[in-house]
mmCIF file of C-alpha atoms in Angstrom:
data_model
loop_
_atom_site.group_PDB
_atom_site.id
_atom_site.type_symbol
_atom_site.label_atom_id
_atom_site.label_comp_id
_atom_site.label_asym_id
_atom_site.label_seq_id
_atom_site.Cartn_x
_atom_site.Cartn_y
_atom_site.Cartn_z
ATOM 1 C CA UNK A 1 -138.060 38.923 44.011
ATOM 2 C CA UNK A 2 -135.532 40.172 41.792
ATOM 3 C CA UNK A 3 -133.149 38.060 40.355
ATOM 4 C CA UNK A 4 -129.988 38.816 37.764
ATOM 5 C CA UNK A 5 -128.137 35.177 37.451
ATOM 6 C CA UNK A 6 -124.844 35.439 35.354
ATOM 7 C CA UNK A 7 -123.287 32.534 33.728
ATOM 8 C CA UNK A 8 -120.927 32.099 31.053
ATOM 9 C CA UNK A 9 -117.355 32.496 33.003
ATOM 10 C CA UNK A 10 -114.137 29.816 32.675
ATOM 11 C CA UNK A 11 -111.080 29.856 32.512
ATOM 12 C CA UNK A 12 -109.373 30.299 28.925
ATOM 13 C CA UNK A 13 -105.805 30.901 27.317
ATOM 14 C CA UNK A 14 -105.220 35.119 25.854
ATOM 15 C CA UNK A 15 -106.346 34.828 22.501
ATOM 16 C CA UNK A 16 -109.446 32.963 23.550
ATOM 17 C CA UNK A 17 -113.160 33.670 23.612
ATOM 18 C CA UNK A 18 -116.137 33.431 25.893
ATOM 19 C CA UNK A 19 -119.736 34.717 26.031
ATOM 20 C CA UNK A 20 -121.749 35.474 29.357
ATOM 21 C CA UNK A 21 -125.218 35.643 29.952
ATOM 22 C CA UNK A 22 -127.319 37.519 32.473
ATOM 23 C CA UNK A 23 -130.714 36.280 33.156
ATOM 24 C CA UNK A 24 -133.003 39.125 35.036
ATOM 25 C CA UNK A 25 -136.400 37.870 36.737
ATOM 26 C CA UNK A 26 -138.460 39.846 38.904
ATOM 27 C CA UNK A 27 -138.859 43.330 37.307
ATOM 28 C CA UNK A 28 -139.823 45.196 33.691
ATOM 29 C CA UNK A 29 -136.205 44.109 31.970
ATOM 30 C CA UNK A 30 -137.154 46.226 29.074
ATOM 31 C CA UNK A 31 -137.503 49.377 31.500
ATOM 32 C CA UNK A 32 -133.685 48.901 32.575
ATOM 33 C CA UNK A 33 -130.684 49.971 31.233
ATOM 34 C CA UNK A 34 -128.064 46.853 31.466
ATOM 35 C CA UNK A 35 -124.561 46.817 32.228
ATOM 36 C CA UNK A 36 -121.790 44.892 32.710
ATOM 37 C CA UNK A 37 -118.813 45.430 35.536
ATOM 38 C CA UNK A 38 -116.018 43.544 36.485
ATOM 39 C CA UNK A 39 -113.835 43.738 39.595
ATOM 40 C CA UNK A 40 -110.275 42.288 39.988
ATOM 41 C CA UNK A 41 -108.606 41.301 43.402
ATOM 42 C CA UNK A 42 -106.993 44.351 44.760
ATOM 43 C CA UNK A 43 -108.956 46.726 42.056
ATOM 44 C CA UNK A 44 -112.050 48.665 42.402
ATOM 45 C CA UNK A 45 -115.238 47.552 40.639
ATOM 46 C CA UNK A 46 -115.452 49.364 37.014
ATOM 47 C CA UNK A 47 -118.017 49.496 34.559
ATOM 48 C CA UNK A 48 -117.470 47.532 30.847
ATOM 49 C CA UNK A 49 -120.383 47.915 29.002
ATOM 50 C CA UNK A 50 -123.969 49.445 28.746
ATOM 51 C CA UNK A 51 -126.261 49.160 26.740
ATOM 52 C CA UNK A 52 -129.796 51.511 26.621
ATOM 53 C CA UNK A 53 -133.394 50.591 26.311
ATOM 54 C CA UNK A 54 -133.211 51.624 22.616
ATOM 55 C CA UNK A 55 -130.257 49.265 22.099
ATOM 56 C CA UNK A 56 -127.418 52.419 22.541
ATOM 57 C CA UNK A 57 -123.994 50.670 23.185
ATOM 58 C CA UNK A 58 -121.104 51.963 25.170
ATOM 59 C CA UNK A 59 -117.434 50.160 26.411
ATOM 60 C CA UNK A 60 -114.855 51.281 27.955
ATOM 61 C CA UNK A 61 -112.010 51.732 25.644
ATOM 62 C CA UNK A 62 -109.522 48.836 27.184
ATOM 63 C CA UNK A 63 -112.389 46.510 25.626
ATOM 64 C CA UNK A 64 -113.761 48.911 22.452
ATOM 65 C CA UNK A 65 -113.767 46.080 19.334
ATOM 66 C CA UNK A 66 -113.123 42.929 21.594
ATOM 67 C CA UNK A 67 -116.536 43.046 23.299
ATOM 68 C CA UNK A 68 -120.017 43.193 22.598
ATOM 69 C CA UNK A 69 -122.917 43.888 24.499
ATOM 70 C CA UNK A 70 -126.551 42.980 23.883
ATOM 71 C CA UNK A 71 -129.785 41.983 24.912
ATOM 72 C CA UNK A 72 -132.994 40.022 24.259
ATOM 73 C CA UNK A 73 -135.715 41.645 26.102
ATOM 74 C CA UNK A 74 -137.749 38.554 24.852
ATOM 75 C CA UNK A 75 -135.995 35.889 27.204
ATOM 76 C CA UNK A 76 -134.903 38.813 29.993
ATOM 77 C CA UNK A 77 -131.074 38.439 29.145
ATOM 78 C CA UNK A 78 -127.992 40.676 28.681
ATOM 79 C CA UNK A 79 -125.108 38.590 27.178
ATOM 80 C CA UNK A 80 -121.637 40.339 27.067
ATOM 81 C CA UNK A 81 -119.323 38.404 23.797
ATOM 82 C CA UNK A 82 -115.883 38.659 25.164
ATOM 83 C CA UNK A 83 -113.001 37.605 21.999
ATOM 84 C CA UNK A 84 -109.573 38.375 22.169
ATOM 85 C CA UNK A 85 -109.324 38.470 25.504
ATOM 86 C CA UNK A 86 -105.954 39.196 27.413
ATOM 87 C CA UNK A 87 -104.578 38.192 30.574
ATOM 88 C CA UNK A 88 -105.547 41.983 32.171
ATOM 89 C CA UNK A 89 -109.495 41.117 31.694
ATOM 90 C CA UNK A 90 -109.483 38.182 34.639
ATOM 91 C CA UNK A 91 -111.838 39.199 36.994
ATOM 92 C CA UNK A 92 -115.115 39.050 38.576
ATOM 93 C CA UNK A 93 -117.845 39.631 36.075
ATOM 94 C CA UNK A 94 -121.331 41.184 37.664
ATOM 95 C CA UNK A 95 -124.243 42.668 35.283
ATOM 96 C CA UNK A 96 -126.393 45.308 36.822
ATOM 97 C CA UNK A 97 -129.741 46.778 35.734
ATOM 98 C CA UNK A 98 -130.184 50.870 35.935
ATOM 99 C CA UNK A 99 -133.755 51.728 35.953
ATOM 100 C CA UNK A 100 -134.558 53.686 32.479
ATOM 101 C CA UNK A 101 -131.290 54.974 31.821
ATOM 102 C CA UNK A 102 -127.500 54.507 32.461
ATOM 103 C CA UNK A 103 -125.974 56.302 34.857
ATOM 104 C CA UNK A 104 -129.240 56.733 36.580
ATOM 105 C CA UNK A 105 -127.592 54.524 39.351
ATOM 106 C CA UNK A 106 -127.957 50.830 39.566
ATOM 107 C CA UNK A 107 -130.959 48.952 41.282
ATOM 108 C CA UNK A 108 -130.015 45.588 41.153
ATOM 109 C CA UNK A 109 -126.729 43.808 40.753
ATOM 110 C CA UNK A 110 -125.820 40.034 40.216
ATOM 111 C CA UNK A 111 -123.504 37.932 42.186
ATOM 112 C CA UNK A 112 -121.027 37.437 39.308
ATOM 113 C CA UNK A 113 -119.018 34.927 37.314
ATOM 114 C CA UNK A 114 -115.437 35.237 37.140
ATOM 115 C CA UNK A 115 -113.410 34.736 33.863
ATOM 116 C CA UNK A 116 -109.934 33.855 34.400
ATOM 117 C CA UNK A 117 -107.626 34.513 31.215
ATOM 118 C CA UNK A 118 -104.047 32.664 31.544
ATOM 119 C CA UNK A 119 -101.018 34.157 29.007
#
């Protein structure tokens, strides 16, 4: 069955860095556009990062030059690099897969880490 297992979250002073890792089993990762979401408490889930089949990148702009997204269709993982990170960025952390494209509507979703970012 299908399977997206993130890892990677903690608990770190602003300033601080940490790198998470999505591990997808159970389908064609290369055929899937990846993303990565996050959800506070109170606050509606919202989408971070994407990145396309062909590698195509895209953040929201609260995280444009702190994050990076990227993938390794080799080992079936999407790893989001999260530096500078500020108090405002604690929250849930889910990947998703969209089949082909993004924005085509996600298939799958993870059951998240959370990150936790203290001032």
């Amino acid at each position: 069955q299908v399977q997206l297992v993130e890892s990677g979250g903690g608990s770190v002073q602003a300033g601080g860095s940490l790198k998470l890792s999505c591990a997808a089993s159970g389908y064609t990762f290369s055929d899937y556009c990846m993303t990565w979401n996050r959800q506070a408490p109170g606050k509606e889930r919202e989408g971070v990062a994407a990145i396309e089949i062909d590698g195509t990148t895209r953040y929201i702009e609260s995280v444009k030059g702190r994050f990076t997204i990227s993938r390794d269709n080799a080992q079936n993982t999407v790893y989001l690099e999260m530096n500078n990170l500020k108090p405002e960025d604690t929250a849930m952390y889910f990947c998703a897969a969209e089949h082909l494209t993004c924005g085509s509507g996600t298939d799958y979703w993870g059951h998240g880490t959370q990150v936790t970012v203290s001032a």
